[in-house]
Amino acid sequence: RMTLTYPVLQAAQHVWVVATGASKQAIVEGAIQPDPSQEIPEWPILRVNPTEGELTWWLDQEATATLSLSTE
């Protein structure tokens, strides 16, 4: 694990988020497909939004098991 400040992450050209395992399902689902009827959690990842860069999620099957993903 490496710790960077939000200004550094926001200025980055590429930010990768790696989440693996069933223990990450709730966070992955809440970040990627939030429930509009629920209060938005204050997870640090939700504050990462590169201003001119790209945010890429690397997820395994267990972390995405509760997502509704389209293959179209």
Tab-separated table of N, CA, C and O in Angstrom:
chain	number	residue	atom	x	y	z
A	1	ARG	N	0.845	-1.172	0.000
A	1	ARG	CA	0.000	0.000	0.000
A	1	ARG	C	0.890	1.235	0.000
A	1	ARG	O	1.916	1.268	0.640
A	2	MET	N	0.458	2.266	-0.738
A	2	MET	CA	1.164	3.534	-0.778
A	2	MET	C	0.136	4.629	-0.507
A	2	MET	O	-1.005	4.539	-0.971
A	3	THR	N	0.521	5.623	0.234
A	3	THR	CA	-0.400	6.701	0.542
A	3	THR	C	-0.020	7.945	-0.245
A	3	THR	O	1.133	8.374	-0.213
A	4	LEU	N	-0.990	8.491	-0.950
A	4	LEU	CA	-0.809	9.735	-1.697
A	4	LEU	C	-1.930	10.692	-1.299
A	4	LEU	O	-3.019	10.263	-0.931
A	5	THR	N	-1.676	11.987	-1.444
A	5	THR	CA	-2.706	12.970	-1.108
A	5	THR	C	-3.702	13.101	-2.259
A	5	THR	O	-3.407	12.768	-3.409
A	6	TYR	N	-4.895	13.616	-1.939
A	6	TYR	CA	-5.904	13.802	-2.981
A	6	TYR	C	-5.421	14.722	-4.103
A	6	TYR	O	-5.656	14.412	-5.276
A	7	PRO	N	-4.747	15.839	-3.816
A	7	PRO	CA	-4.267	16.663	-4.928
A	7	PRO	C	-3.340	15.909	-5.885
A	7	PRO	O	-3.400	16.114	-7.101
A	8	VAL	N	-2.502	15.028	-5.349
A	8	VAL	CA	-1.613	14.230	-6.215
A	8	VAL	C	-2.444	13.280	-7.075
A	8	VAL	O	-2.222	13.158	-8.282
A	9	LEU	N	-3.417	12.604	-6.466
A	9	LEU	CA	-4.266	11.675	-7.219
A	9	LEU	C	-5.100	12.410	-8.268
A	9	LEU	O	-5.275	11.926	-9.387
A	10	GLN	N	-5.618	13.589	-7.922
A	10	GLN	CA	-6.452	14.348	-8.871
A	10	GLN	C	-5.631	14.821	-10.073
A	10	GLN	O	-6.167	14.956	-11.171
A	11	ALA	N	-4.355	15.070	-9.871
A	11	ALA	CA	-3.492	15.557	-10.948
A	11	ALA	C	-2.875	14.426	-11.780
A	11	ALA	O	-2.254	14.689	-12.808
A	12	ALA	N	-3.053	13.194	-11.357
A	12	ALA	CA	-2.421	12.067	-12.052
A	12	ALA	C	-3.049	11.822	-13.426
A	12	ALA	O	-4.237	12.051	-13.637
A	13	GLN	N	-2.234	11.334	-14.340
A	13	GLN	CA	-2.727	10.955	-15.669
A	13	GLN	C	-3.482	9.632	-15.613
A	13	GLN	O	-4.434	9.425	-16.355
A	14	HIS	N	-3.052	8.719	-14.756
A	14	HIS	CA	-3.681	7.410	-14.606
A	14	HIS	C	-3.765	7.054	-13.128
A	14	HIS	O	-2.757	7.133	-12.428
A	15	VAL	N	-4.960	6.686	-12.683
A	15	VAL	CA	-5.145	6.202	-11.312
A	15	VAL	C	-5.772	4.822	-11.421
A	15	VAL	O	-6.803	4.653	-12.080
A	16	TRP	N	-5.149	3.845	-10.812
A	16	TRP	CA	-5.668	2.479	-10.807
A	16	TRP	C	-6.181	2.151	-9.422
A	16	TRP	O	-5.515	2.403	-8.429
A	17	VAL	N	-7.361	1.566	-9.377
A	17	VAL	CA	-7.938	1.086	-8.129
A	17	VAL	C	-8.001	-0.434	-8.234
A	17	VAL	O	-8.579	-0.960	-9.186
A	18	VAL	N	-7.418	-1.127	-7.287
A	18	VAL	CA	-7.416	-2.593	-7.266
A	18	VAL	C	-8.251	-3.039	-6.078
A	18	VAL	O	-7.980	-2.647	-4.944
A	19	ALA	N	-9.285	-3.827	-6.353
A	19	ALA	CA	-10.130	-4.363	-5.280
A	19	ALA	C	-10.400	-5.827	-5.586
A	19	ALA	O	-10.920	-6.159	-6.655
A	20	THR	N	-10.047	-6.685	-4.646
A	20	THR	CA	-10.239	-8.114	-4.860
A	20	THR	C	-10.915	-8.747	-3.654
A	20	THR	O	-10.765	-8.287	-2.523
A	21	GLY	N	-11.674	-9.779	-3.927
A	21	GLY	CA	-12.289	-10.570	-2.868
A	21	GLY	C	-13.688	-10.135	-2.502
A	21	GLY	O	-14.102	-9.003	-2.735
A	22	ALA	N	-14.416	-11.070	-1.926
A	22	ALA	CA	-15.801	-10.844	-1.537
A	22	ALA	C	-15.931	-9.749	-0.480
A	22	ALA	O	-16.963	-9.070	-0.405
A	23	SER	N	-14.895	-9.552	0.312
A	23	SER	CA	-14.968	-8.527	1.355
A	23	SER	C	-15.046	-7.112	0.786
A	23	SER	O	-15.388	-6.177	1.506
A	24	LYS	N	-14.745	-6.951	-0.486
A	24	LYS	CA	-14.796	-5.627	-1.127
A	24	LYS	C	-16.098	-5.388	-1.900
A	24	LYS	O	-16.282	-4.333	-2.481
A	25	GLN	N	-17.010	-6.348	-1.934
A	25	GLN	CA	-18.239	-6.229	-2.725
A	25	GLN	C	-19.044	-4.978	-2.400
A	25	GLN	O	-19.478	-4.258	-3.303
A	26	ALA	N	-19.285	-4.704	-1.138
A	26	ALA	CA	-20.122	-3.553	-0.757
A	26	ALA	C	-19.485	-2.242	-1.193
A	26	ALA	O	-20.181	-1.344	-1.688
A	27	ILE	N	-18.169	-2.126	-1.047
A	27	ILE	CA	-17.496	-0.892	-1.439
A	27	ILE	C	-17.504	-0.733	-2.955
A	27	ILE	O	-17.782	0.339	-3.475
A	28	VAL	N	-17.208	-1.799	-3.675
A	28	VAL	CA	-17.214	-1.746	-5.138
A	28	VAL	C	-18.609	-1.382	-5.639
A	28	VAL	O	-18.769	-0.486	-6.480
A	29	GLU	N	-19.618	-2.050	-5.128
A	29	GLU	CA	-20.991	-1.764	-5.563
A	29	GLU	C	-21.384	-0.334	-5.206
A	29	GLU	O	-21.971	0.374	-6.026
A	30	GLY	N	-21.070	0.109	-4.003
A	30	GLY	CA	-21.416	1.458	-3.588
A	30	GLY	C	-20.713	2.542	-4.391
A	30	GLY	O	-21.259	3.619	-4.611
A	31	ALA	N	-19.501	2.263	-4.850
A	31	ALA	CA	-18.738	3.236	-5.633
A	31	ALA	C	-19.143	3.244	-7.100
A	31	ALA	O	-19.216	4.293	-7.728
A	32	ILE	N	-19.424	2.065	-7.657
A	32	ILE	CA	-19.700	1.961	-9.095
A	32	ILE	C	-21.196	2.061	-9.408
A	32	ILE	O	-21.593	2.674	-10.393
A	33	GLN	N	-22.025	1.451	-8.581
A	33	GLN	CA	-23.471	1.475	-8.788
A	33	GLN	C	-24.174	1.874	-7.488
A	33	GLN	O	-24.835	1.051	-6.855
A	34	PRO	N	-24.030	3.144	-7.072
A	34	PRO	CA	-24.640	3.546	-5.806
A	34	PRO	C	-26.162	3.480	-5.858
A	34	PRO	O	-26.765	3.714	-6.892
A	35	ASP	N	-26.756	3.145	-4.739
A	35	ASP	CA	-28.208	3.094	-4.603
A	35	ASP	C	-28.691	4.516	-4.307
A	35	ASP	O	-28.359	5.073	-3.259
A	36	PRO	N	-29.472	5.119	-5.225
A	36	PRO	CA	-29.894	6.509	-5.021
A	36	PRO	C	-30.768	6.712	-3.778
A	36	PRO	O	-30.885	7.824	-3.283
A	37	SER	N	-31.344	5.658	-3.259
A	37	SER	CA	-32.185	5.792	-2.071
A	37	SER	C	-31.362	5.748	-0.778
A	37	SER	O	-31.901	5.977	0.303
A	38	GLN	N	-30.068	5.453	-0.897
A	38	GLN	CA	-29.190	5.360	0.272
A	38	GLN	C	-28.308	6.608	0.376
A	38	GLN	O	-27.972	7.229	-0.621
A	39	GLU	N	-27.924	6.927	1.589
A	39	GLU	CA	-26.985	8.019	1.801
A	39	GLU	C	-25.630	7.612	1.232
A	39	GLU	O	-25.197	6.467	1.376
A	40	ILE	N	-24.957	8.547	0.588
A	40	ILE	CA	-23.656	8.252	-0.016
A	40	ILE	C	-22.621	8.094	1.096
A	40	ILE	O	-22.446	8.997	1.919
A	41	PRO	N	-21.923	6.954	1.123
A	41	PRO	CA	-20.896	6.745	2.152
A	41	PRO	C	-19.723	7.712	1.970
A	41	PRO	O	-19.507	8.246	0.885
A	42	GLU	N	-18.962	7.905	2.994
A	42	GLU	CA	-17.798	8.784	2.929
A	42	GLU	C	-16.518	7.990	2.742
A	42	GLU	O	-15.537	8.188	3.450
A	43	TRP	N	-16.519	7.082	1.775
A	43	TRP	CA	-15.331	6.284	1.495
A	43	TRP	C	-14.299	7.148	0.776
A	43	TRP	O	-14.628	7.900	-0.141
A	44	PRO	N	-13.043	7.025	1.125
A	44	PRO	CA	-11.996	7.823	0.473
A	44	PRO	C	-11.974	7.677	-1.052
A	44	PRO	O	-11.731	8.655	-1.758
A	45	ILE	N	-12.244	6.492	-1.565
A	45	ILE	CA	-12.184	6.290	-3.017
A	45	ILE	C	-13.172	7.180	-3.765
A	45	ILE	O	-12.946	7.559	-4.903
A	46	LEU	N	-14.263	7.554	-3.134
A	46	LEU	CA	-15.262	8.392	-3.791
A	46	LEU	C	-14.785	9.827	-3.979
A	46	LEU	O	-15.384	10.579	-4.734
A	47	ARG	N	-13.690	10.182	-3.342
A	47	ARG	CA	-13.118	11.520	-3.498
A	47	ARG	C	-12.037	11.559	-4.575
A	47	ARG	O	-11.490	12.613	-4.864
A	48	VAL	N	-11.733	10.418	-5.156
A	48	VAL	CA	-10.701	10.362	-6.202
A	48	VAL	C	-11.376	10.529	-7.560
A	48	VAL	O	-12.192	9.715	-7.975
A	49	ASN	N	-11.050	11.621	-8.230
A	49	ASN	CA	-11.621	11.917	-9.540
A	49	ASN	C	-10.594	12.737	-10.322
A	49	ASN	O	-10.604	13.966	-10.256
A	50	PRO	N	-9.704	12.066	-11.049
A	50	PRO	CA	-8.655	12.792	-11.768
A	50	PRO	C	-9.231	13.886	-12.668
A	50	PRO	O	-10.175	13.634	-13.429
A	51	THR	N	-8.683	15.079	-12.575
A	51	THR	CA	-9.219	16.209	-13.338
A	51	THR	C	-8.980	16.064	-14.837
A	51	THR	O	-9.825	16.458	-15.631
A	52	GLU	N	-7.830	15.544	-15.221
A	52	GLU	CA	-7.549	15.362	-16.641
A	52	GLU	C	-7.065	13.954	-16.958
A	52	GLU	O	-6.722	13.663	-18.087
A	53	GLY	N	-7.042	13.117	-15.958
A	53	GLY	CA	-6.532	11.761	-16.146
A	53	GLY	C	-7.651	10.738	-16.241
A	53	GLY	O	-8.808	11.067	-16.449
A	54	GLU	N	-7.264	9.504	-16.061
A	54	GLU	CA	-8.189	8.367	-16.223
A	54	GLU	C	-8.186	7.528	-14.954
A	54	GLU	O	-7.135	7.221	-14.403
A	55	LEU	N	-9.373	7.161	-14.498
A	55	LEU	CA	-9.539	6.296	-13.334
A	55	LEU	C	-9.925	4.911	-13.834
A	55	LEU	O	-10.937	4.755	-14.530
A	56	THR	N	-9.119	3.908	-13.512
A	56	THR	CA	-9.361	2.544	-13.963
A	56	THR	C	-9.511	1.636	-12.752
A	56	THR	O	-8.699	1.680	-11.835
A	57	TRP	N	-10.569	0.831	-12.765
A	57	TRP	CA	-10.809	-0.141	-11.697
A	57	TRP	C	-10.348	-1.512	-12.170
A	57	TRP	O	-10.732	-1.961	-13.248
A	58	TRP	N	-9.553	-2.213	-11.344
A	58	TRP	CA	-9.131	-3.589	-11.584
A	58	TRP	C	-9.821	-4.430	-10.513
A	58	TRP	O	-9.526	-4.300	-9.323
A	59	LEU	N	-10.754	-5.264	-10.941
A	59	LEU	CA	-11.593	-6.018	-10.012
A	59	LEU	C	-11.607	-7.491	-10.365
A	59	LEU	O	-11.560	-7.844	-11.544
A	60	ASP	N	-11.707	-8.333	-9.356
A	60	ASP	CA	-11.863	-9.751	-9.641
A	60	ASP	C	-13.350	-10.125	-9.588
A	60	ASP	O	-14.213	-9.298	-9.262
A	61	GLN	N	-13.645	-11.341	-9.953
A	61	GLN	CA	-15.022	-11.810	-10.033
A	61	GLN	C	-15.730	-11.751	-8.672
A	61	GLN	O	-16.900	-11.407	-8.597
A	62	GLU	N	-15.018	-12.064	-7.610
A	62	GLU	CA	-15.629	-12.035	-6.285
A	62	GLU	C	-16.019	-10.614	-5.867
A	62	GLU	O	-17.065	-10.397	-5.272
A	63	ALA	N	-15.196	-9.633	-6.194
A	63	ALA	CA	-15.480	-8.243	-5.824
A	63	ALA	C	-16.661	-7.676	-6.602
A	63	ALA	O	-17.326	-6.756	-6.147
A	64	THR	N	-16.938	-8.237	-7.773
A	64	THR	CA	-18.021	-7.719	-8.615
A	64	THR	C	-19.268	-8.600	-8.600
A	64	THR	O	-20.200	-8.356	-9.360
A	65	ALA	N	-19.301	-9.599	-7.749
A	65	ALA	CA	-20.396	-10.577	-7.757
A	65	ALA	C	-21.780	-9.951	-7.560
A	65	ALA	O	-22.763	-10.471	-8.069
A	66	THR	N	-21.873	-8.821	-6.866
A	66	THR	CA	-23.185	-8.223	-6.613
A	66	THR	C	-23.534	-7.113	-7.607
A	66	THR	O	-24.605	-6.527	-7.520
A	67	LEU	N	-22.661	-6.843	-8.568
A	67	LEU	CA	-22.935	-5.790	-9.556
A	67	LEU	C	-23.849	-6.300	-10.662
A	67	LEU	O	-23.817	-7.471	-11.023
A	68	SER	N	-24.630	-5.396	-11.203
A	68	SER	CA	-25.445	-5.698	-12.384
A	68	SER	C	-24.681	-5.160	-13.576
A	68	SER	O	-24.744	-3.970	-13.879
A	69	LEU	N	-23.928	-6.025	-14.228
A	69	LEU	CA	-23.104	-5.610	-15.345
A	69	LEU	C	-23.680	-6.054	-16.672
A	69	LEU	O	-24.134	-7.175	-16.795
A	70	SER	N	-23.625	-5.156	-17.635
A	70	SER	CA	-24.090	-5.476	-18.977
A	70	SER	C	-22.904	-5.906	-19.809
A	70	SER	O	-21.828	-5.315	-19.737
A	71	THR	N	-23.084	-6.923	-20.643
A	71	THR	CA	-22.014	-7.374	-21.529
A	71	THR	C	-22.238	-6.900	-22.948
A	71	THR	O	-21.588	-7.364	-23.859
A	72	GLU	N	-23.163	-6.000	-23.132
A	72	GLU	CA	-23.457	-5.488	-24.486
A	72	GLU	C	-22.461	-4.470	-24.931
A	72	GLU	O	-21.893	-3.744	-24.239
